[in-house]
mmCIF file of C-alpha atoms in Angstrom:
data_model
loop_
_atom_site.group_PDB
_atom_site.id
_atom_site.type_symbol
_atom_site.label_atom_id
_atom_site.label_comp_id
_atom_site.label_asym_id
_atom_site.label_seq_id
_atom_site.Cartn_x
_atom_site.Cartn_y
_atom_site.Cartn_z
ATOM 1 C CA UNK A 25 -55.133 -4.729 -56.290
ATOM 2 C CA UNK A 26 -53.469 -4.708 -53.398
ATOM 3 C CA UNK A 27 -54.303 -6.590 -50.163
ATOM 4 C CA UNK A 28 -55.518 -3.779 -47.941
ATOM 5 C CA UNK A 29 -53.157 -4.940 -44.557
ATOM 6 C CA UNK A 30 -50.875 -8.106 -45.708
ATOM 7 C CA UNK A 31 -50.539 -10.287 -42.413
ATOM 8 C CA UNK A 32 -46.098 -10.097 -43.465
ATOM 9 C CA UNK A 33 -43.906 -7.942 -44.844
ATOM 10 C CA UNK A 34 -41.057 -9.130 -46.654
ATOM 11 C CA UNK A 35 -38.161 -6.923 -48.019
ATOM 12 C CA UNK A 36 -35.636 -8.331 -50.626
ATOM 13 C CA UNK A 37 -32.994 -5.303 -50.912
ATOM 14 C CA UNK A 38 -30.893 -6.467 -54.723
ATOM 15 C CA UNK A 39 -28.013 -5.042 -56.107
ATOM 16 C CA UNK A 40 -27.119 -7.355 -59.197
ATOM 17 C CA UNK A 41 -28.766 -10.339 -58.362
ATOM 18 C CA UNK A 42 -30.183 -11.725 -62.025
ATOM 19 C CA UNK A 43 -28.655 -15.339 -61.123
ATOM 20 C CA UNK A 44 -30.267 -15.188 -58.487
ATOM 21 C CA UNK A 45 -33.777 -13.560 -57.505
ATOM 22 C CA UNK A 46 -36.078 -15.282 -59.590
ATOM 23 C CA UNK A 47 -35.327 -18.678 -57.564
ATOM 24 C CA UNK A 48 -35.483 -16.354 -54.458
ATOM 25 C CA UNK A 49 -38.988 -15.058 -55.471
ATOM 26 C CA UNK A 50 -40.679 -17.813 -56.900
ATOM 27 C CA UNK A 51 -38.987 -19.780 -53.143
ATOM 28 C CA UNK A 52 -42.377 -16.469 -52.047
ATOM 29 C CA UNK A 53 -44.512 -17.670 -54.667
ATOM 30 C CA UNK A 54 -44.642 -21.148 -53.461
ATOM 31 C CA UNK A 55 -45.682 -19.924 -50.166
ATOM 32 C CA UNK A 56 -48.441 -22.217 -48.500
ATOM 33 C CA UNK A 57 -49.665 -18.953 -46.366
ATOM 34 C CA UNK A 58 -50.324 -16.109 -49.211
ATOM 35 C CA UNK A 59 -51.126 -12.779 -46.873
ATOM 36 C CA UNK A 60 -48.299 -11.664 -48.119
ATOM 37 C CA UNK A 61 -46.320 -8.526 -49.976
ATOM 38 C CA UNK A 62 -42.676 -8.045 -50.985
ATOM 39 C CA UNK A 63 -40.732 -4.943 -51.032
ATOM 40 C CA UNK A 64 -38.242 -5.829 -53.832
ATOM 41 C CA UNK A 65 -35.870 -2.991 -52.841
ATOM 42 C CA UNK A 66 -33.536 -2.615 -56.562
ATOM 43 C CA UNK A 67 -30.498 -1.354 -54.697
ATOM 44 C CA UNK A 68 -28.990 0.327 -57.552
ATOM 45 C CA UNK A 69 -28.979 -3.035 -60.015
ATOM 46 C CA UNK A 70 -26.707 -2.515 -63.309
ATOM 47 C CA UNK A 71 -27.689 -5.884 -64.912
ATOM 48 C CA UNK A 72 -30.886 -7.281 -65.295
ATOM 49 C CA UNK A 73 -32.516 -7.793 -61.771
ATOM 50 C CA UNK A 74 -34.273 -4.538 -62.347
ATOM 51 C CA UNK A 75 -36.328 -6.291 -65.088
ATOM 52 C CA UNK A 76 -37.008 -9.276 -63.378
ATOM 53 C CA UNK A 77 -38.440 -7.588 -60.203
ATOM 54 C CA UNK A 78 -41.455 -5.489 -62.407
ATOM 55 C CA UNK A 79 -41.524 -8.956 -64.562
ATOM 56 C CA UNK A 80 -42.771 -10.295 -61.281
ATOM 57 C CA UNK A 81 -44.672 -7.305 -60.242
ATOM 58 C CA UNK A 82 -46.657 -7.216 -63.436
ATOM 59 C CA UNK A 83 -47.930 -10.571 -62.864
ATOM 60 C CA UNK A 84 -48.454 -10.897 -59.096
ATOM 61 C CA UNK A 85 -49.866 -7.212 -57.676
ATOM 62 C CA UNK A 86 -47.642 -8.844 -54.132
ATOM 63 C CA UNK A 87 -44.755 -8.006 -55.876
ATOM 64 C CA UNK A 88 -44.281 -4.047 -55.216
ATOM 65 C CA UNK A 89 -40.789 -2.629 -56.879
ATOM 66 C CA UNK A 90 -39.482 0.018 -55.116
ATOM 67 C CA UNK A 91 -35.795 1.878 -56.013
ATOM 68 C CA UNK A 92 -33.551 1.895 -53.816
ATOM 69 C CA UNK A 93 -31.152 4.839 -52.447
ATOM 70 C CA UNK A 94 -28.217 2.953 -53.746
ATOM 71 C CA UNK A 95 -26.498 3.695 -50.509
ATOM 72 C CA UNK A 96 -25.974 -0.475 -49.343
ATOM 73 C CA UNK A 97 -28.268 -2.843 -47.809
ATOM 74 C CA UNK A 98 -28.889 -1.629 -45.028
ATOM 75 C CA UNK A 99 -30.128 1.608 -45.995
ATOM 76 C CA UNK A 100 -32.844 -0.365 -48.051
ATOM 77 C CA UNK A 101 -33.756 -2.787 -46.305
ATOM 78 C CA UNK A 102 -34.908 0.715 -43.986
ATOM 79 C CA UNK A 103 -36.919 2.011 -46.850
ATOM 80 C CA UNK A 104 -38.670 -1.123 -47.376
ATOM 81 C CA UNK A 105 -39.261 -1.125 -43.205
ATOM 82 C CA UNK A 106 -40.569 2.372 -43.941
ATOM 83 C CA UNK A 107 -43.165 0.910 -46.807
ATOM 84 C CA UNK A 108 -44.123 -2.498 -44.983
ATOM 85 C CA UNK A 109 -48.214 -2.536 -44.383
ATOM 86 C CA UNK A 110 -47.437 -5.848 -42.288
ATOM 87 C CA UNK A 111 -47.862 -6.858 -38.633
ATOM 88 C CA UNK A 112 -44.946 -8.601 -39.754
ATOM 89 C CA UNK A 113 -41.836 -7.991 -41.245
ATOM 90 C CA UNK A 114 -39.315 -10.493 -42.576
ATOM 91 C CA UNK A 115 -35.465 -9.396 -44.126
ATOM 92 C CA UNK A 116 -34.805 -11.925 -47.085
ATOM 93 C CA UNK A 117 -31.586 -11.933 -48.657
ATOM 94 C CA UNK A 118 -31.693 -11.918 -53.049
ATOM 95 C CA UNK A 119 -30.095 -15.055 -53.496
ATOM 96 C CA UNK A 120 -32.001 -16.798 -50.459
ATOM 97 C CA UNK A 121 -34.716 -19.211 -50.541
ATOM 98 C CA UNK A 122 -37.680 -19.559 -48.444
ATOM 99 C CA UNK A 123 -38.860 -23.025 -46.925
ATOM 100 C CA UNK A 124 -42.434 -23.439 -48.400
ATOM 101 C CA UNK A 125 -44.397 -23.562 -45.138
ATOM 102 C CA UNK A 126 -41.616 -21.025 -43.550
ATOM 103 C CA UNK A 127 -44.789 -17.743 -43.391
ATOM 104 C CA UNK A 128 -47.165 -20.214 -42.330
ATOM 105 C CA UNK A 129 -44.442 -21.549 -39.567
ATOM 106 C CA UNK A 130 -43.426 -17.770 -38.724
ATOM 107 C CA UNK A 131 -47.613 -16.988 -38.218
ATOM 108 C CA UNK A 132 -48.383 -19.481 -35.871
ATOM 109 C CA UNK A 133 -45.315 -18.809 -33.414
ATOM 110 C CA UNK A 134 -46.022 -15.531 -33.363
ATOM 111 C CA UNK A 135 -50.234 -15.493 -33.422
ATOM 112 C CA UNK A 136 -51.022 -15.669 -29.426
ATOM 113 C CA UNK A 137 -48.127 -14.787 -28.782
ATOM 114 C CA UNK A 138 -45.723 -11.935 -26.510
ATOM 115 C CA UNK A 139 -42.394 -12.688 -28.355
ATOM 116 C CA UNK A 140 -41.167 -9.842 -29.935
ATOM 117 C CA UNK A 141 -39.967 -12.371 -33.110
ATOM 118 C CA UNK A 142 -39.740 -16.324 -34.639
ATOM 119 C CA UNK A 143 -36.278 -17.487 -35.111
ATOM 120 C CA UNK A 144 -36.213 -20.247 -37.528
ATOM 121 C CA UNK A 145 -33.719 -23.146 -38.672
ATOM 122 C CA UNK A 146 -31.018 -22.626 -41.495
ATOM 123 C CA UNK A 147 -29.602 -24.529 -43.624
ATOM 124 C CA UNK A 148 -26.621 -23.825 -45.593
ATOM 125 C CA UNK A 149 -26.790 -24.687 -49.785
ATOM 126 C CA UNK A 150 -24.356 -23.327 -52.119
ATOM 127 C CA UNK A 151 -24.795 -21.534 -55.189
ATOM 128 C CA UNK A 152 -26.462 -23.862 -56.590
ATOM 129 C CA UNK A 153 -28.953 -24.838 -54.553
ATOM 130 C CA UNK A 154 -26.561 -28.143 -52.450
ATOM 131 C CA UNK A 155 -27.452 -28.459 -49.399
ATOM 132 C CA UNK A 156 -24.485 -28.197 -47.049
ATOM 133 C CA UNK A 157 -23.321 -29.685 -43.945
ATOM 134 C CA UNK A 158 -23.441 -27.110 -40.543
ATOM 135 C CA UNK A 159 -24.644 -26.822 -37.359
ATOM 136 C CA UNK A 160 -28.102 -25.988 -36.477
ATOM 137 C CA UNK A 161 -28.065 -22.355 -35.266
ATOM 138 C CA UNK A 162 -30.547 -23.056 -33.179
ATOM 139 C CA UNK A 163 -28.884 -25.216 -30.521
ATOM 140 C CA UNK A 164 -27.412 -21.860 -29.532
ATOM 141 C CA UNK A 165 -30.515 -20.180 -28.137
ATOM 142 C CA UNK A 166 -30.804 -20.783 -24.661
ATOM 143 C CA UNK A 167 -34.391 -21.032 -22.173
ATOM 144 C CA UNK A 168 -33.301 -18.348 -20.516
ATOM 145 C CA UNK A 169 -32.092 -14.418 -21.970
ATOM 146 C CA UNK A 170 -31.460 -14.494 -25.193
ATOM 147 C CA UNK A 171 -29.223 -11.035 -25.414
ATOM 148 C CA UNK A 172 -26.182 -12.459 -23.716
ATOM 149 C CA UNK A 173 -26.180 -14.680 -26.279
ATOM 150 C CA UNK A 174 -26.411 -13.161 -29.352
ATOM 151 C CA UNK A 175 -23.883 -10.993 -27.887
ATOM 152 C CA UNK A 176 -21.280 -13.477 -27.607
ATOM 153 C CA UNK A 177 -22.453 -15.725 -30.657
ATOM 154 C CA UNK A 178 -24.960 -14.642 -33.678
ATOM 155 C CA UNK A 179 -27.309 -17.712 -33.446
ATOM 156 C CA UNK A 180 -29.946 -16.300 -35.230
ATOM 157 C CA UNK A 181 -27.129 -16.248 -38.937
ATOM 158 C CA UNK A 182 -29.331 -14.103 -41.779
ATOM 159 C CA UNK A 183 -32.422 -12.172 -41.492
ATOM 160 C CA UNK A 184 -34.387 -14.692 -43.355
ATOM 161 C CA UNK A 185 -34.534 -17.262 -40.634
ATOM 162 C CA UNK A 186 -36.032 -14.487 -38.271
ATOM 163 C CA UNK A 187 -39.213 -12.726 -38.863
ATOM 164 C CA UNK A 188 -39.782 -9.471 -36.317
ATOM 165 C CA UNK A 189 -42.679 -7.699 -35.216
ATOM 166 C CA UNK A 190 -43.176 -4.737 -37.848
ATOM 167 C CA UNK A 191 -43.564 -2.084 -34.845
ATOM 168 C CA UNK A 192 -40.713 -3.667 -33.029
ATOM 169 C CA UNK A 193 -38.396 -3.743 -35.546
ATOM 170 C CA UNK A 194 -39.340 0.373 -36.194
ATOM 171 C CA UNK A 195 -38.866 0.922 -32.735
ATOM 172 C CA UNK A 196 -35.431 -0.340 -32.122
ATOM 173 C CA UNK A 197 -34.635 2.088 -35.110
ATOM 174 C CA UNK A 198 -34.019 -0.378 -37.582
ATOM 175 C CA UNK A 199 -30.710 -0.659 -39.359
ATOM 176 C CA UNK A 200 -27.123 1.569 -38.510
ATOM 177 C CA UNK A 201 -26.850 2.619 -41.735
ATOM 178 C CA UNK A 202 -23.136 3.300 -41.079
ATOM 179 C CA UNK A 203 -22.301 -0.172 -41.251
ATOM 180 C CA UNK A 204 -20.980 -2.413 -43.576
ATOM 181 C CA UNK A 205 -20.623 -5.318 -42.018
ATOM 182 C CA UNK A 206 -22.288 -6.722 -39.203
ATOM 183 C CA UNK A 207 -25.102 -4.508 -39.500
ATOM 184 C CA UNK A 208 -27.787 -7.414 -39.042
ATOM 185 C CA UNK A 209 -26.238 -8.807 -36.058
ATOM 186 C CA UNK A 210 -26.108 -5.183 -34.150
ATOM 187 C CA UNK A 211 -29.470 -4.472 -35.175
ATOM 188 C CA UNK A 212 -30.603 -7.555 -33.590
ATOM 189 C CA UNK A 213 -28.907 -6.984 -30.207
ATOM 190 C CA UNK A 214 -31.361 -3.911 -29.711
ATOM 191 C CA UNK A 215 -33.848 -5.794 -31.451
ATOM 192 C CA UNK A 216 -33.897 -8.169 -28.418
ATOM 193 C CA UNK A 217 -33.956 -5.162 -25.835
ATOM 194 C CA UNK A 218 -36.738 -5.498 -26.208
ATOM 195 C CA UNK A 219 -37.963 -9.415 -25.724
ATOM 196 C CA UNK A 220 -37.013 -12.429 -26.066
ATOM 197 C CA UNK A 221 -37.578 -14.276 -29.345
ATOM 198 C CA UNK A 222 -40.317 -17.497 -30.084
ATOM 199 C CA UNK A 223 -37.678 -20.359 -30.846
ATOM 200 C CA UNK A 224 -39.364 -22.807 -34.054
ATOM 201 C CA UNK A 225 -38.869 -25.932 -33.503
ATOM 202 C CA UNK A 226 -38.831 -28.602 -37.099
ATOM 203 C CA UNK A 227 -37.384 -28.358 -40.084
ATOM 204 C CA UNK A 228 -34.689 -25.692 -41.226
ATOM 205 C CA UNK A 229 -37.241 -22.303 -42.674
ATOM 206 C CA UNK A 230 -34.015 -20.665 -44.369
ATOM 207 C CA UNK A 231 -31.926 -21.972 -47.511
ATOM 208 C CA UNK A 232 -28.690 -19.597 -46.737
ATOM 209 C CA UNK A 233 -26.413 -19.429 -49.945
ATOM 210 C CA UNK A 234 -23.233 -19.707 -49.148
ATOM 211 C CA UNK A 235 -21.666 -16.848 -51.841
ATOM 212 C CA UNK A 236 -17.285 -17.207 -51.598
ATOM 213 C CA UNK A 237 -18.117 -13.207 -53.189
ATOM 214 C CA UNK A 238 -20.602 -12.955 -50.607
ATOM 215 C CA UNK A 239 -21.018 -9.730 -48.713
ATOM 216 C CA UNK A 240 -20.211 -11.613 -46.103
ATOM 217 C CA UNK A 241 -16.718 -12.485 -46.566
ATOM 218 C CA UNK A 242 -16.135 -8.977 -49.233
ATOM 219 C CA UNK A 243 -17.171 -6.454 -46.798
ATOM 220 C CA UNK A 244 -15.347 -8.018 -43.787
ATOM 221 C CA UNK A 245 -12.212 -6.133 -42.700
ATOM 222 C CA UNK A 246 -9.403 -7.256 -41.084
ATOM 223 C CA UNK A 247 -9.419 -9.933 -38.089
ATOM 224 C CA UNK A 248 -6.244 -8.037 -37.182
ATOM 225 C CA UNK A 249 -8.223 -4.586 -36.120
ATOM 226 C CA UNK A 250 -9.109 -4.084 -32.942
ATOM 227 C CA UNK A 251 -12.240 -2.455 -33.122
ATOM 228 C CA UNK A 252 -14.705 -4.529 -35.186
ATOM 229 C CA UNK A 253 -17.617 -1.105 -35.457
ATOM 230 C CA UNK A 254 -20.718 -3.388 -35.254
ATOM 231 C CA UNK A 255 -18.985 -3.961 -31.461
ATOM 232 C CA UNK A 256 -17.766 -1.147 -30.556
ATOM 233 C CA UNK A 257 -22.108 0.388 -31.468
ATOM 234 C CA UNK A 258 -22.630 -2.115 -28.826
ATOM 235 C CA UNK A 259 -20.296 -1.502 -26.718
ATOM 236 C CA UNK A 260 -20.724 2.401 -26.435
ATOM 237 C CA UNK A 261 -25.017 1.790 -26.824
ATOM 238 C CA UNK A 262 -26.411 3.606 -23.464
ATOM 239 C CA UNK A 263 -29.215 0.717 -23.323
ATOM 240 C CA UNK A 264 -26.821 -1.894 -23.897
ATOM 241 C CA UNK A 265 -24.486 -0.302 -20.650
ATOM 242 C CA UNK A 266 -27.301 0.328 -18.585
ATOM 243 C CA UNK A 267 -28.512 -3.380 -19.351
ATOM 244 C CA UNK A 268 -25.312 -5.547 -18.606
ATOM 245 C CA UNK A 269 -22.821 -2.137 -16.766
ATOM 246 C CA UNK A 270 -18.999 -3.883 -16.912
ATOM 247 C CA UNK A 271 -20.280 -7.395 -18.052
ATOM 248 C CA UNK A 272 -20.830 -5.928 -21.515
ATOM 249 C CA UNK A 273 -17.018 -5.823 -22.198
ATOM 250 C CA UNK A 274 -16.545 -9.488 -21.136
ATOM 251 C CA UNK A 275 -19.273 -10.240 -23.504
ATOM 252 C CA UNK A 276 -17.902 -8.623 -26.373
ATOM 253 C CA UNK A 277 -14.747 -10.272 -25.803
ATOM 254 C CA UNK A 278 -16.246 -13.179 -26.655
ATOM 255 C CA UNK A 279 -17.910 -11.489 -29.950
ATOM 256 C CA UNK A 280 -14.735 -10.216 -30.488
ATOM 257 C CA UNK A 281 -13.614 -14.208 -30.378
ATOM 258 C CA UNK A 282 -15.870 -15.630 -32.322
ATOM 259 C CA UNK A 283 -16.193 -12.954 -35.225
ATOM 260 C CA UNK A 284 -11.800 -13.714 -35.681
ATOM 261 C CA UNK A 285 -12.330 -17.219 -35.669
ATOM 262 C CA UNK A 286 -14.969 -17.108 -38.250
ATOM 263 C CA UNK A 287 -12.942 -14.849 -40.639
ATOM 264 C CA UNK A 288 -10.038 -17.599 -39.959
ATOM 265 C CA UNK A 289 -13.370 -20.060 -40.963
ATOM 266 C CA UNK A 290 -13.848 -17.978 -44.376
ATOM 267 C CA UNK A 291 -10.502 -18.450 -45.491
ATOM 268 C CA UNK A 292 -9.589 -21.744 -45.488
ATOM 269 C CA UNK A 293 -13.329 -22.785 -46.647
ATOM 270 C CA UNK A 294 -13.340 -20.178 -49.868
ATOM 271 C CA UNK A 295 -9.521 -22.605 -51.085
ATOM 272 C CA UNK A 296 -7.064 -19.571 -49.614
ATOM 273 C CA UNK A 297 -5.932 -22.238 -46.682
ATOM 274 C CA UNK A 298 -2.145 -20.617 -46.621
ATOM 275 C CA UNK A 299 -3.945 -17.570 -45.441
ATOM 276 C CA UNK A 300 -6.793 -19.381 -43.206
ATOM 277 C CA UNK A 301 -3.136 -21.507 -41.577
ATOM 278 C CA UNK A 302 -1.477 -18.066 -41.065
ATOM 279 C CA UNK A 303 -3.732 -16.634 -39.503
ATOM 280 C CA UNK A 304 -5.219 -19.300 -36.846
ATOM 281 C CA UNK A 305 -1.083 -19.814 -35.370
ATOM 282 C CA UNK A 306 -1.674 -15.390 -35.131
ATOM 283 C CA UNK A 307 -5.122 -15.978 -33.618
ATOM 284 C CA UNK A 308 -3.323 -18.145 -31.372
ATOM 285 C CA UNK A 309 -1.318 -15.636 -29.379
ATOM 286 C CA UNK A 310 -3.766 -12.614 -29.544
ATOM 287 C CA UNK A 311 -6.925 -15.210 -28.225
ATOM 288 C CA UNK A 312 -5.165 -17.849 -25.657
ATOM 289 C CA UNK A 313 -8.237 -17.505 -24.241
ATOM 290 C CA UNK A 314 -10.011 -19.118 -27.414
ATOM 291 C CA UNK A 315 -8.269 -22.308 -26.197
ATOM 292 C CA UNK A 316 -10.025 -22.512 -22.774
ATOM 293 C CA UNK A 317 -12.610 -22.238 -24.652
ATOM 294 C CA UNK A 318 -13.944 -25.897 -26.007
ATOM 295 C CA UNK A 319 -17.788 -25.254 -27.449
ATOM 296 C CA UNK A 320 -16.282 -22.554 -29.762
ATOM 297 C CA UNK A 321 -13.411 -25.623 -30.400
ATOM 298 C CA UNK A 322 -16.191 -27.738 -31.466
ATOM 299 C CA UNK A 323 -18.215 -25.505 -33.484
ATOM 300 C CA UNK A 324 -14.763 -23.526 -35.650
ATOM 301 C CA UNK A 325 -13.413 -27.219 -36.384
ATOM 302 C CA UNK A 326 -16.853 -28.727 -36.932
ATOM 303 C CA UNK A 327 -17.743 -25.852 -39.653
ATOM 304 C CA UNK A 328 -14.505 -26.359 -41.469
ATOM 305 C CA UNK A 329 -16.264 -29.158 -43.675
ATOM 306 C CA UNK A 330 -19.613 -28.169 -45.341
ATOM 307 C CA UNK A 331 -18.995 -30.796 -47.605
ATOM 308 C CA UNK A 332 -22.471 -31.243 -49.973
#
């Protein structure tokens, strides 16, 4: 029997994830804090994903199979958000893993706090689950106002690293279903209009799988476009304009530059080094102000080494 009011709702959208989703589910089964529900959104899979979801649901009533609209990850997440009964919601990808104490850390960070969400560290892993090198995302979170920093740089990285109060996620309007890339960053920016995140110290809680054909790589638009849809959404958002005024343009310029160099890095990491070199040379011409941002240069150089 399903618990009446679980503390956590974990929303997992999945399309053709039979290779990874069972391991993701097992990372939830092994949680030391067990008061949760898992809303498993099968978003139009043509492989064995739905069968794995239904198998887990048959063994553990906390796993709830949901047939998604097959309209993309944002629509699937919004469906899960609409069904969530938990006080807190966590959007976990179907190929990522959660530390066994993950939900416990999130709960402890949010209970008795006025934070609207709790942000954890991210450990990148490869397709085989081996740890990859990478900087600690939490080092980018300022002690003061967090929204300006997030507008310039995505320090959340992935939804599984951020547990939100469900009511705040809904109040923020959920995910923009018109976006196919950067939809999570755009959502988190709107969420931060309502408060601050608590930052959880200690071990990384999310194991974020880096897949060369993943959505983060495939759906990235051309690096040379002048308008990135997710950035433009923030630029025309009335609440953002009211909050930052003319400063918003400069914050989003920094975000555009960061997105460009992240794209160059991905080309390099996924074996397209000649393309990365060409785009990097173009980037120096397109964004000459990049050369006056030593922290950006240092992060970019370090991110090129993701060896196990």
